[in-house]
Amino acid sequence: MHNRVVQVALPLPARRTFDYQLRREHPAVREGSRVRVPLQRREVTGMVIGAATISSVPPGKLKSVSVVLDAEPSIPSTLLKFLKWAADYYHHPIGEVIRAALPTTMRSTRGIQPRLPTRYSLTSAGRAALRTLSKQAIRQRRVLGALAEAGDGGLSLDALTNSIARPTSTLKLLQGRGWIEMYQNAEDFLLTAAKKAGPALNQSQRRAVREIGAELSRYVPFLLQGVTGSGKTEIYLKAAASVVASGRQALVLVPEIALTPQLLARFQEGLGGTLAVIHSGLTDRERHIAWWAARQGLADVVVGTRSAVFTPLARPGLYIVDEEHDASYKQQDGFRYNARDLIVKRAQQDGVPVILGSATPSLESMENVRQGRYRQLLLRQRVRGAAMPKFQLLDLGRLPVTSGMTPPMLAALRLRLDRGEQSIVYVNRRGFAPVVLCSTCRWQARCDRCDVHLTLHRRSERLRCHHCGASRDPPEQCPKCGQSTLHPVGEGTQRVEDTLQKVLPGVRILRLDSDNTGNAADLATDLARVRQGTIDVLVGTQLVAKGHDFPAVTLVCILNADSGLYSVDFRAAERLYQQLTQVAGRAGRAERPGQVLVQTRHPENVSLFRLARHDYNGFVTAELDQRRLAFCPPFIRFALLRAESLRPAVSLEFVSVAARVGHRRLAGQPSQAVRLMDPVPSPMERKAGRYRAQLLVTSHAHTPLHRFLDDWLCDLEGLKSGRSVRWSLDVDPMEMY
Ligand code: ADP
Ligand code: ZN
Ligand code: ZN
């Protein structure tokens, strides 16, 4: 870059870059290098993302870069190009996109290379010294002895500290004498995976592996649609292993690390390479090391959650997304990206294949298969000849109910208990009861700050709001009529647990919901207990559904399937189907066949009928037809403008002004390519004390929508009414509130 004026992206909510000039003494700077620059009275770290040929700032006013932090670009140019694309697509400020993509440590002046774990090893002089050193030099002998025993690789500082208390001064002394060497590398941090063969693949698995293997050197998006227990992990592993064998790297996205121990375990024993795992339990420094190891090409495979989509790779070779339909790939605040969608773009830019895997792929991906954009790989059968679980619908309208459970459900649970088999009870609400109601005057406990009911929690005896976290003591008497006629209504996980304890004496229950699971380690311990068989019944929310492979589970009970059946959210049916398939898929994965009991008030519902017949494709066809008729994604593009404020009218006023401005923009255009819906209060208008309103923008195609958004956002940034609200734009929103 010859030009001495550079465009810098700063972590600010501004949809623009900032020009700075380089002084003579500054080294040459390339795109992707970080710089420190003055901003008002502060200094901030930004990234050079281009050269400014003509600056809009008059030369005399142009400020200088204070320090060039990186002599080389901190991220590969391909990744920078990808981030620019993402900023463009989501209409989000590039500086904030870059901030989301870099390790937190690099927001400061820290170098690209993190502080690495320290190792020590013995020199030949040290080996000789160990033989002659006086017996009195106990600490020195201890250190040298331990290192001699450890051999060539030496020992990490952590390992040394475990055998010798506070070894630092001794280490310094030995180092000074040239008896030991200190070095730093990322290896201690990476997992080194063996190359164990694993099960022999069945025919469909082999075909899938062969098809992927034939396309490793160009962009091909694969949709791996395999029923639950069909062995998708083995396919990811084989594909990743051959990419690694050819000297390249793979990036694997999973919904949540703690919930995918089997995938990690399988990669650790079968990959034959090094593995970096990026998860929420890492410290900033550890995260930086993983990032760096990927960037340097030291990690052959990176496994991580949503934000790992931005991990730099030295030699990208393959991208994989497990459970591609999972909602957790969508970031719901700030930079609202969808990692599943982004990774496909990244694969395309890098010219490498991408595998999206799921038992129930998103309707977006299914439509991409129909349009010939994605190549479908099907696994129709479970491995080892295991049968698909048998579904039975139980009519809540006709059967008597005890704490949400019908007699056939309780009988089925009792039968499993007698046979020594395990069961899962899926309840979509945590807490004891979702509503507290006065039977005299119909008063209900509601949150003061949100438009929702408060949930009763029995363990803590509190009423809690699941949206803002507020909590209070449950009243003794009804605050409205004063009677002692308050009753908990409906079932949460705690109530189901209590009831099962009563009706199945001696049953060993594990309740799994976000109230009850602390950190990732606790969760892993809990899941291990289930596998060991010291648990009879697992009761929980979505946490029980995710990819677990518990061979002894033969029964899955779904307490209530109705929440998603007749909802205003156009994705509700899809999400319900995916959730229920996933939880049902935990049943009968080994020799013993699985049964799934689904309680509903709508046993005639056609989606439930298809679910029970394992007819996802039938469901998809019908659902896509409906989406087309209703002008919904994937046929129509959505962007949602949201606003919130402490005063009720203000946010609605802002989106109304935004709508007027938008209509004016559109009036000049000939076609009806972009449409603005009516500005409305959000479905749940009040949340955490803020009033929310929204405006939906739709278009039949990508290009006109994005052209409109570009202009419109400029308008909105200039609006005075925008200053009294918090507003944001969500491109391809997942939640419509
Ligand atoms: P999915 O992700 O499709 O639900 P998994 O990949 O978790 O399924 O596989 C389920 C189980 O089957 C795992 O324990 C896995 O090791 C095993 N498995 C995979 N492929 C085979 C095979 N060909 N033969 C026997 N077992 C297999
Ligand atoms: Zn009352
Ligand atoms: Zn609340």
mmCIF file with all atom_site columns, C-alpha atoms in Angstrom, residues 531-666:
data_model
loop_
_atom_site.group_PDB
_atom_site.id
_atom_site.type_symbol
_atom_site.label_atom_id
_atom_site.label_alt_id
_atom_site.label_comp_id
_atom_site.label_asym_id
_atom_site.label_entity_id
_atom_site.label_seq_id
_atom_site.pdbx_PDB_ins_code
_atom_site.Cartn_x
_atom_site.Cartn_y
_atom_site.Cartn_z
_atom_site.occupancy
_atom_site.B_iso_or_equiv
_atom_site.pdbx_formal_charge
_atom_site.auth_seq_id
_atom_site.auth_comp_id
_atom_site.auth_asym_id
_atom_site.auth_atom_id
_atom_site.pdbx_PDB_model_num
ATOM 1   C CA . ARG A 1 531 ? -24.534 -42.859 30.485 1.00 0.00 ? 531 ARG A CA 1
ATOM 2   C CA . GLN A 1 532 ? -23.358 -44.866 33.489 1.00 0.00 ? 532 GLN A CA 1
ATOM 3   C CA . GLY A 1 533 ? -26.962 -45.789 34.234 1.00 0.00 ? 533 GLY A CA 1
ATOM 4   C CA . THR A 1 534 ? -27.242 -44.297 37.733 1.00 0.00 ? 534 THR A CA 1
ATOM 5   C CA . ILE A 1 535 ? -30.215 -42.252 36.527 1.00 0.00 ? 535 ILE A CA 1
ATOM 6   C CA . ASP A 1 536 ? -33.631 -43.687 35.643 1.00 0.00 ? 536 ASP A CA 1
ATOM 7   C CA . VAL A 1 537 ? -35.441 -40.639 34.351 1.00 0.00 ? 537 VAL A CA 1
ATOM 8   C CA . LEU A 1 538 ? -34.026 -37.481 32.830 1.00 0.00 ? 538 LEU A CA 1
ATOM 9   C CA . VAL A 1 539 ? -36.451 -34.552 33.132 1.00 0.00 ? 539 VAL A CA 1
ATOM 10  C CA . GLY A 1 540 ? -35.658 -31.350 31.320 1.00 0.00 ? 540 GLY A CA 1
ATOM 11  C CA . THR A 1 541 ? -36.046 -28.638 28.728 1.00 0.00 ? 541 THR A CA 1
ATOM 12  C CA . GLN A 1 542 ? -34.221 -28.445 25.374 1.00 0.00 ? 542 GLN A CA 1
ATOM 13  C CA . LEU A 1 543 ? -31.043 -29.426 27.214 1.00 0.00 ? 543 LEU A CA 1
ATOM 14  C CA . VAL A 1 544 ? -32.196 -33.064 27.189 1.00 0.00 ? 544 VAL A CA 1
ATOM 15  C CA . ALA A 1 545 ? -32.754 -32.990 23.452 1.00 0.00 ? 545 ALA A CA 1
ATOM 16  C CA . LYS A 1 546 ? -29.405 -32.010 22.014 1.00 0.00 ? 546 LYS A CA 1
ATOM 17  C CA . GLY A 1 547 ? -27.227 -34.637 20.290 1.00 0.00 ? 547 GLY A CA 1
ATOM 18  C CA . HIS A 1 548 ? -26.798 -36.994 23.295 1.00 0.00 ? 548 HIS A CA 1
ATOM 19  C CA . ASP A 1 549 ? -26.204 -40.638 22.566 1.00 0.00 ? 549 ASP A CA 1
ATOM 20  C CA . PHE A 1 550 ? -27.598 -42.560 25.568 1.00 0.00 ? 550 PHE A CA 1
ATOM 21  C CA . PRO A 1 551 ? -27.920 -46.192 24.472 1.00 0.00 ? 551 PRO A CA 1
ATOM 22  C CA . ALA A 1 552 ? -30.128 -47.278 27.419 1.00 0.00 ? 552 ALA A CA 1
ATOM 23  C CA . VAL A 1 553 ? -32.890 -44.719 26.782 1.00 0.00 ? 553 VAL A CA 1
ATOM 24  C CA . THR A 1 554 ? -35.900 -46.514 25.341 1.00 0.00 ? 554 THR A CA 1
ATOM 25  C CA . LEU A 1 555 ? -38.691 -44.056 26.162 1.00 0.00 ? 555 LEU A CA 1
ATOM 26  C CA . VAL A 1 556 ? -39.122 -40.369 25.412 1.00 0.00 ? 556 VAL A CA 1
ATOM 27  C CA . CYS A 1 557 ? -42.173 -38.548 26.820 1.00 0.00 ? 557 CYS A CA 1
ATOM 28  C CA . ILE A 1 558 ? -43.180 -35.177 25.419 1.00 0.00 ? 558 ILE A CA 1
ATOM 29  C CA . LEU A 1 559 ? -45.405 -33.520 27.967 1.00 0.00 ? 559 LEU A CA 1
ATOM 30  C CA . ASN A 1 560 ? -47.057 -31.043 25.680 1.00 0.00 ? 560 ASN A CA 1
ATOM 31  C CA . ALA A 1 561 ? -46.507 -30.529 21.979 1.00 0.00 ? 561 ALA A CA 1
ATOM 32  C CA . ASP A 1 562 ? -48.995 -27.740 21.481 1.00 0.00 ? 562 ASP A CA 1
ATOM 33  C CA . SER A 1 563 ? -46.973 -24.559 22.036 1.00 0.00 ? 563 SER A CA 1
ATOM 34  C CA . GLY A 1 564 ? -45.763 -24.453 18.439 1.00 0.00 ? 564 GLY A CA 1
ATOM 35  C CA . LEU A 1 565 ? -48.865 -25.695 16.650 1.00 0.00 ? 565 LEU A CA 1
ATOM 36  C CA . TYR A 1 566 ? -50.948 -22.573 16.262 1.00 0.00 ? 566 TYR A CA 1
ATOM 37  C CA . SER A 1 567 ? -48.507 -19.764 16.882 1.00 0.00 ? 567 SER A CA 1
ATOM 38  C CA . VAL A 1 568 ? -48.193 -16.336 15.290 1.00 0.00 ? 568 VAL A CA 1
ATOM 39  C CA . ASP A 1 569 ? -44.504 -16.946 14.567 1.00 0.00 ? 569 ASP A CA 1
ATOM 40  C CA . PHE A 1 570 ? -44.220 -18.373 11.054 1.00 0.00 ? 570 PHE A CA 1
ATOM 41  C CA . ARG A 1 571 ? -41.264 -20.528 12.127 1.00 0.00 ? 571 ARG A CA 1
ATOM 42  C CA . ALA A 1 572 ? -43.042 -22.073 15.125 1.00 0.00 ? 572 ALA A CA 1
ATOM 43  C CA . ALA A 1 573 ? -44.146 -25.268 13.342 1.00 0.00 ? 573 ALA A CA 1
ATOM 44  C CA . GLU A 1 574 ? -40.688 -25.832 11.910 1.00 0.00 ? 574 GLU A CA 1
ATOM 45  C CA . ARG A 1 575 ? -39.035 -25.290 15.258 1.00 0.00 ? 575 ARG A CA 1
ATOM 46  C CA . LEU A 1 576 ? -41.451 -27.579 17.061 1.00 0.00 ? 576 LEU A CA 1
ATOM 47  C CA . TYR A 1 577 ? -40.904 -30.334 14.516 1.00 0.00 ? 577 TYR A CA 1
ATOM 48  C CA . GLN A 1 578 ? -37.132 -29.990 14.821 1.00 0.00 ? 578 GLN A CA 1
ATOM 49  C CA . GLN A 1 579 ? -37.175 -29.982 18.615 1.00 0.00 ? 579 GLN A CA 1
ATOM 50  C CA . LEU A 1 580 ? -39.466 -32.956 18.898 1.00 0.00 ? 580 LEU A CA 1
ATOM 51  C CA . THR A 1 581 ? -37.516 -34.951 16.324 1.00 0.00 ? 581 THR A CA 1
ATOM 52  C CA . GLN A 1 582 ? -34.336 -34.210 18.171 1.00 0.00 ? 582 GLN A CA 1
ATOM 53  C CA . VAL A 1 583 ? -35.639 -35.224 21.584 1.00 0.00 ? 583 VAL A CA 1
ATOM 54  C CA . ALA A 1 584 ? -37.445 -38.261 20.127 1.00 0.00 ? 584 ALA A CA 1
ATOM 55  C CA . GLY A 1 585 ? -34.169 -39.214 18.471 1.00 0.00 ? 585 GLY A CA 1
ATOM 56  C CA . ARG A 1 586 ? -32.692 -39.977 21.906 1.00 0.00 ? 586 ARG A CA 1
ATOM 57  C CA . ALA A 1 587 ? -34.879 -43.102 22.146 1.00 0.00 ? 587 ALA A CA 1
ATOM 58  C CA . GLY A 1 588 ? -33.853 -46.588 21.057 1.00 0.00 ? 588 GLY A CA 1
ATOM 59  C CA . ARG A 1 589 ? -30.436 -45.783 19.609 1.00 0.00 ? 589 ARG A CA 1
ATOM 60  C CA . ALA A 1 590 ? -29.000 -49.203 20.492 1.00 0.00 ? 590 ALA A CA 1
ATOM 61  C CA . GLU A 1 591 ? -30.474 -52.721 20.395 1.00 0.00 ? 591 GLU A CA 1
ATOM 62  C CA . ARG A 1 592 ? -33.677 -52.081 22.340 1.00 0.00 ? 592 ARG A CA 1
ATOM 63  C CA . PRO A 1 593 ? -36.371 -50.292 20.314 1.00 0.00 ? 593 PRO A CA 1
ATOM 64  C CA . GLY A 1 594 ? -37.492 -46.816 21.315 1.00 0.00 ? 594 GLY A CA 1
ATOM 65  C CA . GLN A 1 595 ? -40.944 -45.439 22.021 1.00 0.00 ? 595 GLN A CA 1
ATOM 66  C CA . VAL A 1 596 ? -42.041 -41.804 21.955 1.00 0.00 ? 596 VAL A CA 1
ATOM 67  C CA . LEU A 1 597 ? -45.230 -40.599 23.661 1.00 0.00 ? 597 LEU A CA 1
ATOM 68  C CA . VAL A 1 598 ? -46.501 -37.180 22.616 1.00 0.00 ? 598 VAL A CA 1
ATOM 69  C CA . GLN A 1 599 ? -49.291 -35.523 24.617 1.00 0.00 ? 599 GLN A CA 1
ATOM 70  C CA . THR A 1 600 ? -51.402 -33.011 22.722 1.00 0.00 ? 600 THR A CA 1
ATOM 71  C CA . ARG A 1 601 ? -54.825 -31.442 22.531 1.00 0.00 ? 601 ARG A CA 1
ATOM 72  C CA . HIS A 1 602 ? -54.624 -31.658 18.757 1.00 0.00 ? 602 HIS A CA 1
ATOM 73  C CA . PRO A 1 603 ? -53.987 -35.290 17.860 1.00 0.00 ? 603 PRO A CA 1
ATOM 74  C CA . GLU A 1 604 ? -55.522 -34.611 14.440 1.00 0.00 ? 604 GLU A CA 1
ATOM 75  C CA . ASN A 1 605 ? -52.857 -31.999 13.590 1.00 0.00 ? 605 ASN A CA 1
ATOM 76  C CA . VAL A 1 606 ? -51.203 -32.902 10.307 1.00 0.00 ? 606 VAL A CA 1
ATOM 77  C CA . SER A 1 607 ? -47.673 -31.858 11.360 1.00 0.00 ? 607 SER A CA 1
ATOM 78  C CA . LEU A 1 608 ? -47.844 -34.179 14.367 1.00 0.00 ? 608 LEU A CA 1
ATOM 79  C CA . PHE A 1 609 ? -49.126 -36.923 12.079 1.00 0.00 ? 609 PHE A CA 1
ATOM 80  C CA . ARG A 1 610 ? -46.087 -36.489 9.827  1.00 0.00 ? 610 ARG A CA 1
ATOM 81  C CA . LEU A 1 611 ? -43.766 -36.333 12.823 1.00 0.00 ? 611 LEU A CA 1
ATOM 82  C CA . ALA A 1 612 ? -45.133 -39.666 14.021 1.00 0.00 ? 612 ALA A CA 1
ATOM 83  C CA . ARG A 1 613 ? -44.520 -41.172 10.559 1.00 0.00 ? 613 ARG A CA 1
ATOM 84  C CA . HIS A 1 614 ? -40.950 -39.772 10.331 1.00 0.00 ? 614 HIS A CA 1
ATOM 85  C CA . ASP A 1 615 ? -42.029 -37.915 7.236  1.00 0.00 ? 615 ASP A CA 1
ATOM 86  C CA . TYR A 1 616 ? -39.856 -34.801 7.374  1.00 0.00 ? 616 TYR A CA 1
ATOM 87  C CA . ASN A 1 617 ? -39.860 -34.360 3.632  1.00 0.00 ? 617 ASN A CA 1
ATOM 88  C CA . GLY A 1 618 ? -43.677 -34.410 3.603  1.00 0.00 ? 618 GLY A CA 1
ATOM 89  C CA . PHE A 1 619 ? -43.684 -31.811 6.343  1.00 0.00 ? 619 PHE A CA 1
ATOM 90  C CA . VAL A 1 620 ? -41.190 -29.664 4.457  1.00 0.00 ? 620 VAL A CA 1
ATOM 91  C CA . THR A 1 621 ? -43.175 -29.783 1.221  1.00 0.00 ? 621 THR A CA 1
ATOM 92  C CA . ALA A 1 622 ? -46.377 -28.702 2.950  1.00 0.00 ? 622 ALA A CA 1
ATOM 93  C CA . GLU A 1 623 ? -44.664 -26.067 5.052  1.00 0.00 ? 623 GLU A CA 1
ATOM 94  C CA . LEU A 1 624 ? -42.796 -24.574 2.092  1.00 0.00 ? 624 LEU A CA 1
ATOM 95  C CA . ASP A 1 625 ? -46.076 -24.316 0.179  1.00 0.00 ? 625 ASP A CA 1
ATOM 96  C CA . GLN A 1 626 ? -47.564 -22.391 3.075  1.00 0.00 ? 626 GLN A CA 1
ATOM 97  C CA . ARG A 1 627 ? -44.552 -20.120 3.342  1.00 0.00 ? 627 ARG A CA 1
ATOM 98  C CA . ARG A 1 628 ? -44.804 -19.331 -0.343 1.00 0.00 ? 628 ARG A CA 1
ATOM 99  C CA . LEU A 1 629 ? -48.480 -18.436 -0.037 1.00 0.00 ? 629 LEU A CA 1
ATOM 100 C CA . ALA A 1 630 ? -47.894 -16.367 3.089  1.00 0.00 ? 630 ALA A CA 1
ATOM 101 C CA . PHE A 1 631 ? -44.963 -14.434 1.524  1.00 0.00 ? 631 PHE A CA 1
ATOM 102 C CA . CYS A 1 632 ? -42.498 -15.667 4.125  1.00 0.00 ? 632 CYS A CA 1
ATOM 103 C CA . PRO A 1 633 ? -38.841 -16.782 4.016  1.00 0.00 ? 633 PRO A CA 1
ATOM 104 C CA . PRO A 1 634 ? -37.193 -18.586 2.331  1.00 0.00 ? 634 PRO A CA 1
ATOM 105 C CA . PHE A 1 635 ? -39.208 -17.178 -0.594 1.00 0.00 ? 635 PHE A CA 1
ATOM 106 C CA . ILE A 1 636 ? -39.234 -13.620 0.647  1.00 0.00 ? 636 ILE A CA 1
ATOM 107 C CA . ARG A 1 637 ? -36.387 -11.725 2.303  1.00 0.00 ? 637 ARG A CA 1
ATOM 108 C CA . PHE A 1 638 ? -37.062 -10.088 5.644  1.00 0.00 ? 638 PHE A CA 1
ATOM 109 C CA . ALA A 1 639 ? -35.329 -7.302  7.519  1.00 0.00 ? 639 ALA A CA 1
ATOM 110 C CA . LEU A 1 640 ? -36.734 -6.122  10.827 1.00 0.00 ? 640 LEU A CA 1
ATOM 111 C CA . LEU A 1 641 ? -36.278 -2.664  12.297 1.00 0.00 ? 641 LEU A CA 1
ATOM 112 C CA . ARG A 1 642 ? -36.643 -2.744  16.070 1.00 0.00 ? 642 ARG A CA 1
ATOM 113 C CA . ALA A 1 643 ? -36.820 0.154   18.496 1.00 0.00 ? 643 ALA A CA 1
ATOM 114 C CA . GLU A 1 644 ? -37.151 0.300   22.256 1.00 0.00 ? 644 GLU A CA 1
ATOM 115 C CA . SER A 1 645 ? -37.458 3.034   24.820 1.00 0.00 ? 645 SER A CA 1
ATOM 116 C CA . LEU A 1 646 ? -38.576 3.653   28.384 1.00 0.00 ? 646 LEU A CA 1
ATOM 117 C CA . ARG A 1 647 ? -41.584 5.660   27.271 1.00 0.00 ? 647 ARG A CA 1
ATOM 118 C CA . PRO A 1 648 ? -44.370 3.786   25.501 1.00 0.00 ? 648 PRO A CA 1
ATOM 119 C CA . ALA A 1 649 ? -45.114 6.072   22.578 1.00 0.00 ? 649 ALA A CA 1
ATOM 120 C CA . VAL A 1 650 ? -41.552 6.946   21.630 1.00 0.00 ? 650 VAL A CA 1
ATOM 121 C CA . SER A 1 651 ? -40.453 3.701   20.000 1.00 0.00 ? 651 SER A CA 1
ATOM 122 C CA . LEU A 1 652 ? -43.669 3.372   17.999 1.00 0.00 ? 652 LEU A CA 1
ATOM 123 C CA . GLU A 1 653 ? -43.254 6.981   16.929 1.00 0.00 ? 653 GLU A CA 1
ATOM 124 C CA . PHE A 1 654 ? -39.723 6.281   15.723 1.00 0.00 ? 654 PHE A CA 1
ATOM 125 C CA . VAL A 1 655 ? -40.655 3.259   13.599 1.00 0.00 ? 655 VAL A CA 1
ATOM 126 C CA . SER A 1 656 ? -43.582 5.248   12.184 1.00 0.00 ? 656 SER A CA 1
ATOM 127 C CA . VAL A 1 657 ? -41.259 8.039   11.120 1.00 0.00 ? 657 VAL A CA 1
ATOM 128 C CA . ALA A 1 658 ? -38.903 5.403   9.719  1.00 0.00 ? 658 ALA A CA 1
ATOM 129 C CA . ALA A 1 659 ? -41.798 3.970   7.714  1.00 0.00 ? 659 ALA A CA 1
ATOM 130 C CA . ARG A 1 660 ? -42.671 7.412   6.293  1.00 0.00 ? 660 ARG A CA 1
ATOM 131 C CA . VAL A 1 661 ? -39.057 8.027   5.317  1.00 0.00 ? 661 VAL A CA 1
ATOM 132 C CA . GLY A 1 662 ? -38.904 4.584   3.750  1.00 0.00 ? 662 GLY A CA 1
ATOM 133 C CA . HIS A 1 663 ? -42.080 5.133   1.738  1.00 0.00 ? 663 HIS A CA 1
ATOM 134 C CA . ARG A 1 664 ? -40.626 8.360   0.406  1.00 0.00 ? 664 ARG A CA 1
ATOM 135 C CA . ARG A 1 665 ? -37.520 6.473   -0.735 1.00 0.00 ? 665 ARG A CA 1
ATOM 136 C CA . LEU A 1 666 ? -39.621 3.823   -2.394 1.00 0.00 ? 666 LEU A CA 1
#
